[in-house]
PDB file of C-alpha atoms in Angstrom:
ATOM      1  CA  MET F 169      92.435  19.261 -53.706  1.00  0.00           C
ATOM      2  CA  LEU F 170      92.895  15.902 -51.943  1.00  0.00           C
ATOM      3  CA  LYS F 171      96.667  16.057 -52.440  1.00  0.00           C
ATOM      4  CA  GLY F 172      96.774  19.409 -50.588  1.00  0.00           C
ATOM      5  CA  PHE F 173      94.680  17.965 -47.759  1.00  0.00           C
ATOM      6  CA  LYS F 174      96.948  14.912 -47.554  1.00  0.00           C
ATOM      7  CA  ASN F 175     100.032  17.158 -47.383  1.00  0.00           C
ATOM      8  CA  PHE F 176      98.403  19.239 -44.634  1.00  0.00           C
ATOM      9  CA  VAL F 177      97.468  16.196 -42.537  1.00  0.00           C
ATOM     10  CA  MET F 178     100.831  14.495 -42.983  1.00  0.00           C
ATOM     11  CA  ARG F 179     102.891  17.488 -41.821  1.00  0.00           C
ATOM     12  CA  GLY F 180     105.119  16.532 -38.929  1.00  0.00           C
ATOM     13  CA  ASP F 181     103.731  19.087 -36.497  1.00  0.00           C
ATOM     14  CA  ILE F 182     100.112  18.005 -37.061  1.00  0.00           C
ATOM     15  CA  VAL F 183     101.006  14.382 -36.353  1.00  0.00           C
ATOM     16  CA  THR F 184     103.016  15.435 -33.295  1.00  0.00           C
ATOM     17  CA  VAL F 185     100.089  17.419 -31.919  1.00  0.00           C
ATOM     18  CA  ALA F 186      97.690  14.522 -32.553  1.00  0.00           C
ATOM     19  CA  VAL F 187      99.952  12.064 -30.743  1.00  0.00           C
ATOM     20  CA  GLY F 188     100.388  14.548 -27.895  1.00  0.00           C
ATOM     21  CA  LEU F 189      96.619  14.914 -27.510  1.00  0.00           C
ATOM     22  CA  VAL F 190      96.098  11.159 -27.428  1.00  0.00           C
ATOM     23  CA  ILE F 191      98.793  10.789 -24.771  1.00  0.00           C
ATOM     24  CA  ALA F 192      97.322  13.687 -22.773  1.00  0.00           C
ATOM     25  CA  LEU F 193      93.848  12.107 -22.841  1.00  0.00           C
ATOM     26  CA  ALA F 194      95.227   8.758 -21.679  1.00  0.00           C
ATOM     27  CA  LEU F 195      97.222  10.403 -18.878  1.00  0.00           C
ATOM     28  CA  SER F 196      94.214  12.489 -17.920  1.00  0.00           C
ATOM     29  CA  THR F 197      92.066   9.383 -17.509  1.00  0.00           C
ATOM     30  CA  LEU F 198      94.727   7.665 -15.439  1.00  0.00           C
ATOM     31  CA  ILE F 199      95.306  10.634 -13.154  1.00  0.00           C
ATOM     32  CA  LYS F 200      91.545  11.251 -12.796  1.00  0.00           C
ATOM     33  CA  ALA F 201      91.105   7.654 -11.619  1.00  0.00           C
ATOM     34  CA  PHE F 202      93.960   8.133  -9.134  1.00  0.00           C
ATOM     35  CA  THR F 203      92.396  11.269  -7.642  1.00  0.00           C
ATOM     36  CA  ASP F 204      88.870   9.783  -7.619  1.00  0.00           C
ATOM     37  CA  PHE F 205      89.758   6.439  -6.060  1.00  0.00           C
ATOM     38  CA  VAL F 206      92.816   7.227  -3.933  1.00  0.00           C
ATOM     39  CA  ILE F 207      92.913  10.946  -3.067  1.00  0.00           C
ATOM     40  CA  ASN F 208      89.128  11.481  -2.617  1.00  0.00           C
ATOM     41  CA  PRO F 209      88.694   8.653  -0.046  1.00  0.00           C
ATOM     42  CA  ILE F 210      91.642  10.007   1.949  1.00  0.00           C
ATOM     43  CA  ILE F 211      90.162  13.523   1.928  1.00  0.00           C
ATOM     44  CA  THR F 212      86.709  12.191   2.828  1.00  0.00           C
ATOM     45  CA  ARG F 213      88.144  10.174   5.702  1.00  0.00           C
ATOM     46  CA  ALA F 214      89.920  13.288   7.008  1.00  0.00           C
ATOM     47  CA  GLN F 215      86.525  14.743   7.916  1.00  0.00           C
ATOM     48  CA  GLY F 216      85.552  11.612   9.823  1.00  0.00           C
ATOM     49  CA  GLY F 217      82.107  10.473  10.880  1.00  0.00           C
ATOM     50  CA  ARG F 218      79.338   9.854   8.369  1.00  0.00           C
ATOM     51  CA  SER F 219      79.948  12.978   6.341  1.00  0.00           C
ATOM     52  CA  MET F 220      79.589  13.055   2.556  1.00  0.00           C
ATOM     53  CA  GLY F 221      83.122  14.430   2.321  1.00  0.00           C
ATOM     54  CA  LEU F 222      85.288  17.332   3.338  1.00  0.00           C
ATOM     55  CA  GLY F 223      82.945  20.314   3.344  1.00  0.00           C
ATOM     56  CA  TRP F 224      79.734  21.750   4.770  1.00  0.00           C
ATOM     57  CA  GLN F 225      76.068  21.080   4.287  1.00  0.00           C
ATOM     58  CA  LEU F 226      74.284  24.323   3.376  1.00  0.00           C
ATOM     59  CA  GLY F 227      70.755  22.952   3.236  1.00  0.00           C
ATOM     60  CA  LYS F 228      68.947  19.910   4.591  1.00  0.00           C
ATOM     61  CA  PRO F 229      71.274  17.124   5.728  1.00  0.00           C
ATOM     62  CA  GLY F 230      71.816  14.476   3.056  1.00  0.00           C
ATOM     63  CA  ASN F 231      70.959  16.788   0.132  1.00  0.00           C
ATOM     64  CA  ARG F 232      73.958  16.409  -2.209  1.00  0.00           C
ATOM     65  CA  SER F 233      72.984  19.461  -4.307  1.00  0.00           C
ATOM     66  CA  THR F 234      73.407  21.833  -1.340  1.00  0.00           C
ATOM     67  CA  TYR F 235      76.654  20.321  -0.092  1.00  0.00           C
ATOM     68  CA  LEU F 236      79.718  22.574  -0.380  1.00  0.00           C
ATOM     69  CA  ASP F 237      82.260  19.887  -1.276  1.00  0.00           C
ATOM     70  CA  LEU F 238      85.747  21.272  -0.647  1.00  0.00           C
ATOM     71  CA  GLY F 239      87.210  17.771  -0.856  1.00  0.00           C
ATOM     72  CA  SER F 240      86.273  17.475  -4.526  1.00  0.00           C
ATOM     73  CA  PHE F 241      87.784  20.883  -5.227  1.00  0.00           C
ATOM     74  CA  LEU F 242      90.982  19.932  -3.417  1.00  0.00           C
ATOM     75  CA  SER F 243      91.057  16.697  -5.404  1.00  0.00           C
ATOM     76  CA  ALA F 244      90.706  18.673  -8.657  1.00  0.00           C
ATOM     77  CA  VAL F 245      93.638  20.908  -7.662  1.00  0.00           C
ATOM     78  CA  ILE F 246      95.772  17.838  -6.891  1.00  0.00           C
ATOM     79  CA  TYR F 247      94.683  16.310 -10.220  1.00  0.00           C
ATOM     80  CA  PHE F 248      95.725  19.460 -12.088  1.00  0.00           C
ATOM     81  CA  LEU F 249      99.120  19.631 -10.376  1.00  0.00           C
ATOM     82  CA  ILE F 250      99.863  15.950 -11.001  1.00  0.00           C
ATOM     83  CA  PHE F 251      98.744  16.197 -14.626  1.00  0.00           C
ATOM     84  CA  MET F 252     100.852  19.279 -15.333  1.00  0.00           C
ATOM     85  CA  ALA F 253     103.900  17.689 -13.664  1.00  0.00           C
ATOM     86  CA  VAL F 254     103.493  14.539 -15.758  1.00  0.00           C
ATOM     87  CA  VAL F 255     103.149  16.570 -18.963  1.00  0.00           C
ATOM     88  CA  TYR F 256     106.184  18.678 -18.094  1.00  0.00           C
ATOM     89  CA  PHE F 257     108.503  15.857 -17.065  1.00  0.00           C
ATOM     90  CA  CYS F 258     107.309  13.232 -19.572  1.00  0.00           C
ATOM     91  CA  VAL F 259     106.627  15.392 -22.639  1.00  0.00           C
ATOM     92  CA  VAL F 260     108.218  18.851 -22.426  1.00  0.00           C
ATOM     93  CA  MET F 261     111.598  17.917 -20.929  1.00  0.00           C
ATOM     94  CA  PRO F 262     112.286  15.007 -23.351  1.00  0.00           C
ATOM     95  CA  TYR F 263     111.121  17.183 -26.269  1.00  0.00           C
ATOM     96  CA  LYS F 264     113.513  19.976 -25.245  1.00  0.00           C
ATOM     97  CA  HIS F 265     116.347  17.440 -24.982  1.00  0.00           C
ATOM     98  CA  VAL F 266     115.659  15.917 -28.416  1.00  0.00           C
ATOM     99  CA  GLN F 267     115.346  19.322 -30.066  1.00  0.00           C
ATOM    100  CA  ALA F 268     118.581  20.515 -28.399  1.00  0.00           C
ATOM    101  CA  ARG F 269     120.393  17.507 -29.870  1.00  0.00           C
ATOM    102  CA  ARG F 270     119.026  18.544 -33.272  1.00  0.00           C
ATOM    103  CA  GLY F 271     120.368  22.061 -32.721  1.00  0.00           C
ATOM    104  CA  GLN F 272     116.996  23.739 -32.195  1.00  0.00           C
ATOM    105  CA  VAL F 273     116.070  25.732 -29.117  1.00  0.00           C
ATOM    106  CA  VAL F 274     112.477  25.324 -27.928  1.00  0.00           C
ATOM    107  CA  PHE F 275     110.736  26.771 -24.885  1.00  0.00           C
ATOM    108  CA  GLU F 276     113.594  29.172 -24.363  1.00  0.00           C
ATOM    109  CA  GLU F 277     113.554  31.748 -21.611  1.00  0.00           C
ATOM    110  CA  PRO F 278     112.415  35.212 -22.726  1.00  0.00           C
ATOM    111  CA  GLY F 279     115.165  37.745 -23.301  1.00  0.00           C
ATOM    112  CA  ALA F 280     115.945  40.688 -21.078  1.00  0.00           C
ATOM    113  CA  LEU F 281     113.289  43.419 -20.890  1.00  0.00           C
ATOM    114  CA  LYS F 282     113.486  47.130 -20.225  1.00  0.00           C
ATOM    115  CA  THR F 283     111.040  49.834 -19.154  1.00  0.00           C
ATOM    116  CA  CYS F 284     110.055  52.697 -21.467  1.00  0.00           C
ATOM    117  CA  PRO F 285     110.924  56.012 -19.784  1.00  0.00           C
ATOM    118  CA  ALA F 286     108.004  57.780 -21.534  1.00  0.00           C
ATOM    119  CA  CYS F 287     105.033  55.489 -20.849  1.00  0.00           C
ATOM    120  CA  LEU F 288     106.592  53.162 -18.236  1.00  0.00           C
ATOM    121  CA  SER F 289     105.580  49.956 -20.053  1.00  0.00           C
ATOM    122  CA  GLU F 290     107.770  47.140 -18.783  1.00  0.00           C
ATOM    123  CA  ASP F 291     107.621  44.679 -21.670  1.00  0.00           C
ATOM    124  CA  LEU F 292     110.101  46.109 -24.176  1.00  0.00           C
ATOM    125  CA  PRO F 293     112.903  43.876 -25.440  1.00  0.00           C
ATOM    126  CA  GLU F 294     116.345  45.130 -24.413  1.00  0.00           C
ATOM    127  CA  ALA F 295     117.366  45.837 -28.030  1.00  0.00           C
ATOM    128  CA  ALA F 296     114.183  47.773 -28.962  1.00  0.00           C
ATOM    129  CA  SER F 297     114.765  51.187 -30.524  1.00  0.00           C
ATOM    130  CA  LYS F 298     111.082  52.275 -30.336  1.00  0.00           C
ATOM    131  CA  CYS F 299     108.416  51.646 -27.730  1.00  0.00           C
ATOM    132  CA  LEU F 300     105.645  49.282 -28.821  1.00  0.00           C
ATOM    133  CA  HIS F 301     103.033  51.291 -26.929  1.00  0.00           C
ATOM    134  CA  CYS F 302     103.865  54.989 -27.311  1.00  0.00           C
ATOM    135  CA  ALA F 303     106.316  54.848 -30.269  1.00  0.00           C
ATOM    136  CA  SER F 304     108.895  56.961 -28.452  1.00  0.00           C
ATOM    137  CA  ASP F 305     112.551  56.515 -29.355  1.00  0.00           C
ATOM    138  CA  GLN F 306     114.456  54.370 -26.883  1.00  0.00           C
ATOM    139  CA  PRO F 307     118.025  54.912 -25.785  1.00  0.00           C
ATOM    140  CA  PRO F 308     120.401  52.330 -27.263  1.00  0.00           C
ATOM    141  CA  ALA F 309     121.113  49.297 -25.159  1.00  0.00           C
ATOM    142  CA  GLY F 310     124.353  49.880 -23.314  1.00  0.00           C
ATOM    143  CA  PRO F 311     126.763  47.382 -21.818  1.00  0.00           C
ATOM    144  CA  ALA F 312     125.536  45.351 -18.883  1.00  0.00           C
ATOM    145  CA  ARG F 313     125.844  47.156 -15.574  1.00  0.00           C
ATOM    146  CA  THR F 314     127.509  45.497 -12.626  1.00  0.00           C
ATOM    147  CA  VAL F 315     126.739  46.431  -9.073  1.00  0.00           C
TER     148      VAL F 315
END
């Protein structure tokens, strides 16, 4: 029983996912600090005056619980965009490159799709002979048309 567990844990993809999660958590902390301590003060200053931030007070002045804080939301959007860009350019792109050198295609673009003439579903692979949704026979895929 322990040998099976050891084999499961030591599989390459499990280790890869674990390392990826650790890196993602570290990057997340770094980017969160950047948005909290660099982006948020800039957004808060954009409102000017003695405001609590970029937004509107819905209740009594100074009550943080009734403050509609658009600056924090904008900061979260910037955080998300930066985080996803870092993951894409620092994890996904190098991984695609390494796998391509090994002869494996990862994150490939989806193949061409066609529309079923019977039910009008638009997600059928070009080579499908039956519709996934209505089970109608599909015409064979012909040569590519040029316009």
